[in-house]
């Protein structure tokens, strides 16, 4: 009987979610499994394309002659049954292709073309060792394919005698270390010690250590460093058959140079206890319940996560935890590594491709039972999941803004359903969508209304900057803020200052004619970058020199507008020369590990002030901070986006949360030109519930989420007419099938209509119930393949984070 593999192929100009049937040749029979990647001939000329095997069957409905799988790309499945299924469903909700979803799930190391080798990792039969490996320890993938060795290698892989390794050029390969291990029993070692007498003290040290190791292995480096046993002695010991050597793969652990202090669980306070109970119940009973853990900043949410995870580990299960961008919160890594040690795999953007791959493998081999990472970690190959946690669930970074446009929350809930386990969504300022779902009892609401130590939330003072200007203070620091900063410095307390970059940029303008330097490729002005002393386009990356003379009127009065953190730092030095400032923004944190260094310097009180952009608002837990200042609270409010108020409220709440977390009382200064705005006033009162009520009212009036669902369709083309024509066509084709209460906004050109010389048109669909809409749009996409191959782009984004 023949076996047939169903394969999702990767043909960029002819994407489809329908698998193609391929013959499995006899030599590969029973070796090819779902989740493996293969190369298959496709179309005329039978060029080879990549694909994922999704199923093995015995029969095919295909009438013609089936082609056979040409080559393998993996020795084992890289996606398990769960992820294969997830990719299939995700393709539907995200208007993307299954192949794109599968590629997204894999670490970059497996996606790109890296050099692949098959390595011998255990003793293989001698004849095979010479026949296949020509007496060497490794073989390149290409050679193995050319010589037709794959079927035999697959069999060796099944017995775990060989493995596949990837290497990136110019990058460290998988690191190995030399290990020793003794097979002798305690008594046998004792006899050897007695036999030695007093002549060989070093050898008896070694024997004693081997005894205490109880047949466990140890690295030669450790033997030398910890017990002073040299390589020569180890070799001699090998000759005497006391021990044997072997190589062990070493993971490139990015935190290897750090010591993590072991932390013990806190005794929970009553409210924490009350919140934890229902979660524990769901963990123990494997219930797929979604909890919304709404706790003010400093209420001890992290401790609840930690204790929940400890419980899942106790049950022999794993845990998956997402944070907005882990590199931003080294403190979070510390608390996890401190509690669970080596059981934690951390996936964050600061890792190299090789390091990420190492962490991924640790997870795949189930050596790491706790995974902490940013958005894409939701696809970590974790088995037997006992809980999934999303911290700061309201963060926009959980939504990917390119294909596949998935939201990590949706994937988390899907996976929790699959594993039948709870999800915890944690935040001090839940998204309106989540809060509304909790109101409807779709999610279970758990609240932590107080800080752990019953400390009050900090007092927030709002400063009207219009008044400052009137009284002649033209600086970015109000008089009140200046005074408070001086006061804290005198008391040796610490300060965080936030420059809100949202909706805000620095540009140059001619004072005579008002000319603003535009990007030649996009309909947007260039932003001034003081660090590189250039003008840059934030959309296409175009870069040019800062003009000295106005290109429009040849005048000499070109001036800077807007303020960067660097300029603020200079201003701060002028006003308060004694202040020691650490600046944290994209420029000072570009280098790997810079974040962590700056934060630990601040933690060690090497500075009085931590000045930064949004990245300092999250997760910092320093006991000595007693003042938080927001220099410009309202710059984001002007954005034409219905979430502008929500984002401002969230940001202000986050920043306030940094002050007064420990013994010392905290205080917050919020500077704004819009002191009456409800986002600012309610953030001042720490009143999330009132904000929620007010905002829900406005969303209801405006027919926005969570009352309506939204889909954003975008077309783009290098010719404006093509983009607008297609958009028009799409709208005309779907409009007749929509219900009367559904709202179509568009087609219109996008706010920035031209980016990198492509023109963009958009339409927003707001709907309550449209059972056939997804299907229609999917069909539209697949019908447009031909045009898309010729340069048209169509993006369909369900529940987009940005509308401009
Ligand atoms: P959140 O994440 O809600 O902002 P954290 O989890 O960072 O708050 O908790 C604030 C501080 O309180 C942390 O330093 C944490 O170690 C400490 N903490 C948490 N729970 C307890 C507890 N039950 N007893 C004492 N300290 C606690
Ligand atoms: Zn540009």
mmCIF file of C-alpha atoms in Angstrom, residues 121-334:
data_model
loop_
_atom_site.group_PDB
_atom_site.id
_atom_site.type_symbol
_atom_site.label_atom_id
_atom_site.label_comp_id
_atom_site.label_asym_id
_atom_site.label_seq_id
_atom_site.Cartn_x
_atom_site.Cartn_y
_atom_site.Cartn_z
ATOM 1 C CA UNK A 121 25.503 12.011 18.863
ATOM 2 C CA UNK A 122 25.739 8.418 19.996
ATOM 3 C CA UNK A 123 27.364 5.174 18.885
ATOM 4 C CA UNK A 124 26.051 4.047 15.546
ATOM 5 C CA UNK A 125 26.798 0.676 13.962
ATOM 6 C CA UNK A 126 30.309 0.745 12.559
ATOM 7 C CA UNK A 127 29.372 -0.231 9.019
ATOM 8 C CA UNK A 128 26.890 2.683 8.848
ATOM 9 C CA UNK A 129 29.380 5.042 10.411
ATOM 10 C CA UNK A 130 31.726 4.388 7.488
ATOM 11 C CA UNK A 131 29.117 3.995 4.791
ATOM 12 C CA UNK A 132 27.083 7.086 5.605
ATOM 13 C CA UNK A 133 29.465 9.317 7.478
ATOM 14 C CA UNK A 134 32.733 8.130 5.874
ATOM 15 C CA UNK A 135 34.141 7.796 9.367
ATOM 16 C CA UNK A 136 33.506 11.449 10.237
ATOM 17 C CA UNK A 137 31.176 12.777 12.907
ATOM 18 C CA UNK A 138 29.073 14.961 10.684
ATOM 19 C CA UNK A 139 27.622 15.221 7.257
ATOM 20 C CA UNK A 140 26.135 18.223 5.486
ATOM 21 C CA UNK A 141 22.464 18.100 4.650
ATOM 22 C CA UNK A 142 23.126 18.704 0.969
ATOM 23 C CA UNK A 143 25.543 15.817 0.743
ATOM 24 C CA UNK A 144 23.108 13.519 2.545
ATOM 25 C CA UNK A 145 20.356 14.502 0.115
ATOM 26 C CA UNK A 146 22.542 14.098 -2.968
ATOM 27 C CA UNK A 147 23.764 10.705 -1.904
ATOM 28 C CA UNK A 148 20.212 9.586 -1.093
ATOM 29 C CA UNK A 149 21.019 8.816 2.542
ATOM 30 C CA UNK A 150 17.915 10.364 4.087
ATOM 31 C CA UNK A 151 15.886 7.194 4.650
ATOM 32 C CA UNK A 152 18.717 5.612 6.601
ATOM 33 C CA UNK A 153 19.442 8.787 8.525
ATOM 34 C CA UNK A 154 15.802 9.059 9.532
ATOM 35 C CA UNK A 155 16.023 5.626 11.078
ATOM 36 C CA UNK A 156 19.092 6.637 13.044
ATOM 37 C CA UNK A 157 17.284 9.784 14.170
ATOM 38 C CA UNK A 158 14.410 7.708 15.464
ATOM 39 C CA UNK A 159 16.881 5.911 17.701
ATOM 40 C CA UNK A 160 18.327 9.300 18.748
ATOM 41 C CA UNK A 161 21.760 8.375 17.397
ATOM 42 C CA UNK A 162 22.069 11.392 15.125
ATOM 43 C CA UNK A 163 20.671 14.901 15.206
ATOM 44 C CA UNK A 164 20.221 17.855 12.963
ATOM 45 C CA UNK A 165 22.069 21.035 13.743
ATOM 46 C CA UNK A 166 21.767 24.466 12.203
ATOM 47 C CA UNK A 167 24.442 27.039 11.945
ATOM 48 C CA UNK A 168 24.438 30.680 11.062
ATOM 49 C CA UNK A 169 27.511 32.001 9.337
ATOM 50 C CA UNK A 170 29.775 34.079 11.546
ATOM 51 C CA UNK A 171 27.914 33.030 14.600
ATOM 52 C CA UNK A 172 28.759 30.644 17.352
ATOM 53 C CA UNK A 173 27.667 27.111 16.578
ATOM 54 C CA UNK A 174 25.983 24.972 19.146
ATOM 55 C CA UNK A 175 28.357 24.989 22.050
ATOM 56 C CA UNK A 176 29.567 21.751 23.560
ATOM 57 C CA UNK A 177 31.249 21.056 26.823
ATOM 58 C CA UNK A 178 33.256 18.095 27.907
ATOM 59 C CA UNK A 179 31.662 16.035 30.619
ATOM 60 C CA UNK A 180 32.759 13.109 32.746
ATOM 61 C CA UNK A 181 30.752 10.413 34.378
ATOM 62 C CA UNK A 182 31.600 7.365 36.433
ATOM 63 C CA UNK A 183 29.788 4.058 36.206
ATOM 64 C CA UNK A 184 31.383 2.657 39.346
ATOM 65 C CA UNK A 185 29.290 2.150 42.450
ATOM 66 C CA UNK A 186 30.006 3.874 45.751
ATOM 67 C CA UNK A 187 31.664 0.709 47.093
ATOM 68 C CA UNK A 188 33.810 0.192 44.010
ATOM 69 C CA UNK A 189 35.029 3.791 44.254
ATOM 70 C CA UNK A 190 35.689 3.258 47.966
ATOM 71 C CA UNK A 191 37.891 0.262 47.117
ATOM 72 C CA UNK A 192 39.854 2.358 44.648
ATOM 73 C CA UNK A 193 40.409 4.989 47.342
ATOM 74 C CA UNK A 194 41.662 2.390 49.787
ATOM 75 C CA UNK A 195 43.903 0.956 47.070
ATOM 76 C CA UNK A 196 45.472 4.359 46.489
ATOM 77 C CA UNK A 197 46.612 4.751 50.046
ATOM 78 C CA UNK A 198 48.178 8.111 50.828
ATOM 79 C CA UNK A 199 50.265 8.353 47.691
ATOM 80 C CA UNK A 200 47.901 10.178 45.403
ATOM 81 C CA UNK A 201 45.907 12.834 47.244
ATOM 82 C CA UNK A 202 44.532 14.473 44.079
ATOM 83 C CA UNK A 203 43.236 11.207 42.745
ATOM 84 C CA UNK A 204 41.482 10.488 45.987
ATOM 85 C CA UNK A 205 39.856 13.940 45.864
ATOM 86 C CA UNK A 206 38.524 12.973 42.457
ATOM 87 C CA UNK A 207 37.276 9.596 43.687
ATOM 88 C CA UNK A 208 35.492 11.213 46.626
ATOM 89 C CA UNK A 209 33.798 13.650 44.275
ATOM 90 C CA UNK A 210 32.748 10.823 41.992
ATOM 91 C CA UNK A 211 31.238 9.126 45.007
ATOM 92 C CA UNK A 212 29.240 12.159 45.931
ATOM 93 C CA UNK A 213 28.064 12.569 42.334
ATOM 94 C CA UNK A 214 26.290 9.252 42.588
ATOM 95 C CA UNK A 215 26.844 8.423 38.877
ATOM 96 C CA UNK A 216 25.698 11.842 37.734
ATOM 97 C CA UNK A 217 27.805 13.690 35.199
ATOM 98 C CA UNK A 218 29.839 16.846 35.745
ATOM 99 C CA UNK A 219 31.763 19.096 33.374
ATOM 100 C CA UNK A 220 35.542 18.935 33.313
ATOM 101 C CA UNK A 221 35.584 22.702 33.832
ATOM 102 C CA UNK A 222 33.605 22.412 37.044
ATOM 103 C CA UNK A 223 35.822 19.569 38.224
ATOM 104 C CA UNK A 224 38.802 21.788 37.758
ATOM 105 C CA UNK A 225 37.372 25.037 39.104
ATOM 106 C CA UNK A 226 35.523 23.668 42.078
ATOM 107 C CA UNK A 227 37.731 20.780 43.166
ATOM 108 C CA UNK A 228 41.082 21.528 41.524
ATOM 109 C CA UNK A 229 41.100 18.306 39.515
ATOM 110 C CA UNK A 230 43.234 18.862 36.427
ATOM 111 C CA UNK A 231 42.699 17.511 32.928
ATOM 112 C CA UNK A 232 45.765 15.274 33.323
ATOM 113 C CA UNK A 233 44.289 13.578 36.360
ATOM 114 C CA UNK A 234 40.996 13.070 34.559
ATOM 115 C CA UNK A 235 42.804 11.425 31.635
ATOM 116 C CA UNK A 236 44.613 9.133 33.984
ATOM 117 C CA UNK A 237 41.316 8.301 35.665
ATOM 118 C CA UNK A 238 39.872 7.437 32.286
ATOM 119 C CA UNK A 239 42.771 5.038 31.690
ATOM 120 C CA UNK A 240 42.022 3.379 34.994
ATOM 121 C CA UNK A 241 38.373 3.074 33.873
ATOM 122 C CA UNK A 242 37.107 5.131 36.790
ATOM 123 C CA UNK A 243 35.216 7.405 34.469
ATOM 124 C CA UNK A 244 34.462 8.161 30.853
ATOM 125 C CA UNK A 245 34.298 11.370 28.821
ATOM 126 C CA UNK A 246 31.517 12.627 26.612
ATOM 127 C CA UNK A 247 30.357 15.867 25.015
ATOM 128 C CA UNK A 248 27.226 17.639 26.029
ATOM 129 C CA UNK A 249 25.439 20.401 24.220
ATOM 130 C CA UNK A 250 25.566 23.664 26.055
ATOM 131 C CA UNK A 251 22.842 26.205 25.619
ATOM 132 C CA UNK A 252 23.853 29.773 25.003
ATOM 133 C CA UNK A 253 22.059 31.065 28.015
ATOM 134 C CA UNK A 254 21.797 34.840 27.776
ATOM 135 C CA UNK A 255 21.492 35.090 31.532
ATOM 136 C CA UNK A 256 24.393 32.814 32.285
ATOM 137 C CA UNK A 257 26.563 35.528 33.762
ATOM 138 C CA UNK A 258 23.899 36.495 36.195
ATOM 139 C CA UNK A 259 23.190 35.174 39.576
ATOM 140 C CA UNK A 260 19.535 34.899 40.361
ATOM 141 C CA UNK A 261 18.809 35.092 43.983
ATOM 142 C CA UNK A 262 16.455 32.312 44.910
ATOM 143 C CA UNK A 263 13.175 33.890 45.930
ATOM 144 C CA UNK A 264 10.579 32.295 48.158
ATOM 145 C CA UNK A 265 6.834 32.742 47.733
ATOM 146 C CA UNK A 266 5.295 35.519 49.804
ATOM 147 C CA UNK A 267 2.497 34.818 52.206
ATOM 148 C CA UNK A 268 -0.391 36.290 50.264
ATOM 149 C CA UNK A 269 -2.569 38.977 51.741
ATOM 150 C CA UNK A 270 -6.329 38.476 51.923
ATOM 151 C CA UNK A 271 -7.248 40.051 48.603
ATOM 152 C CA UNK A 272 -4.455 38.205 46.791
ATOM 153 C CA UNK A 273 -5.622 35.009 48.434
ATOM 154 C CA UNK A 274 -9.181 35.647 47.342
ATOM 155 C CA UNK A 275 -8.082 36.259 43.749
ATOM 156 C CA UNK A 276 -5.813 33.235 43.663
ATOM 157 C CA UNK A 277 -8.363 30.711 44.897
ATOM 158 C CA UNK A 278 -10.569 30.511 41.796
ATOM 159 C CA UNK A 279 -7.460 30.402 39.603
ATOM 160 C CA UNK A 280 -6.002 27.524 41.609
ATOM 161 C CA UNK A 281 -9.277 25.696 41.352
ATOM 162 C CA UNK A 282 -9.285 26.041 37.575
ATOM 163 C CA UNK A 283 -5.654 24.905 37.384
ATOM 164 C CA UNK A 284 -6.316 21.843 39.503
ATOM 165 C CA UNK A 285 -9.485 20.901 37.685
ATOM 166 C CA UNK A 286 -8.140 21.709 34.216
ATOM 167 C CA UNK A 287 -10.893 24.151 33.444
ATOM 168 C CA UNK A 288 -10.682 26.435 30.451
ATOM 169 C CA UNK A 289 -11.709 29.598 32.203
ATOM 170 C CA UNK A 290 -10.478 33.095 31.280
ATOM 171 C CA UNK A 291 -9.713 35.341 34.252
ATOM 172 C CA UNK A 292 -9.344 39.077 34.053
ATOM 173 C CA UNK A 293 -7.063 39.998 36.933
ATOM 174 C CA UNK A 294 -7.565 43.703 37.427
ATOM 175 C CA UNK A 295 -5.173 44.958 40.057
ATOM 176 C CA UNK A 296 -3.857 48.446 40.700
ATOM 177 C CA UNK A 297 -0.133 48.977 40.163
ATOM 178 C CA UNK A 298 1.811 47.362 42.990
ATOM 179 C CA UNK A 299 -1.059 45.131 44.054
ATOM 180 C CA UNK A 300 1.034 41.987 43.706
ATOM 181 C CA UNK A 301 -0.222 40.528 40.448
ATOM 182 C CA UNK A 302 3.181 39.059 39.680
ATOM 183 C CA UNK A 303 3.137 37.080 42.898
ATOM 184 C CA UNK A 304 -0.196 35.592 41.872
ATOM 185 C CA UNK A 305 1.293 34.579 38.523
ATOM 186 C CA UNK A 306 4.261 32.996 40.264
ATOM 187 C CA UNK A 307 2.183 30.978 42.694
ATOM 188 C CA UNK A 308 -0.155 29.834 39.932
ATOM 189 C CA UNK A 309 2.808 28.645 37.898
ATOM 190 C CA UNK A 310 4.273 26.851 40.911
ATOM 191 C CA UNK A 311 1.015 24.955 41.188
ATOM 192 C CA UNK A 312 1.016 23.937 37.511
ATOM 193 C CA UNK A 313 4.591 22.692 37.843
ATOM 194 C CA UNK A 314 3.551 20.702 40.892
ATOM 195 C CA UNK A 315 0.887 19.069 38.748
ATOM 196 C CA UNK A 316 3.528 18.131 36.190
ATOM 197 C CA UNK A 317 2.292 20.742 33.701
ATOM 198 C CA UNK A 318 3.938 23.687 31.962
ATOM 199 C CA UNK A 319 3.159 27.386 31.963
ATOM 200 C CA UNK A 320 3.298 30.055 29.300
ATOM 201 C CA UNK A 321 3.564 33.702 30.242
ATOM 202 C CA UNK A 322 3.559 36.697 27.909
ATOM 203 C CA UNK A 323 4.844 40.154 28.708
ATOM 204 C CA UNK A 324 4.733 43.166 26.372
ATOM 205 C CA UNK A 325 8.426 43.225 25.544
ATOM 206 C CA UNK A 326 10.523 41.355 27.970
ATOM 207 C CA UNK A 327 13.724 43.236 27.270
ATOM 208 C CA UNK A 328 11.969 46.183 28.827
ATOM 209 C CA UNK A 329 11.482 44.490 32.158
ATOM 210 C CA UNK A 330 14.617 42.721 33.360
ATOM 211 C CA UNK A 331 13.000 42.761 36.783
ATOM 212 C CA UNK A 332 10.361 40.400 35.510
ATOM 213 C CA UNK A 333 13.012 37.984 34.246
ATOM 214 C CA UNK A 334 14.666 38.145 37.628
#
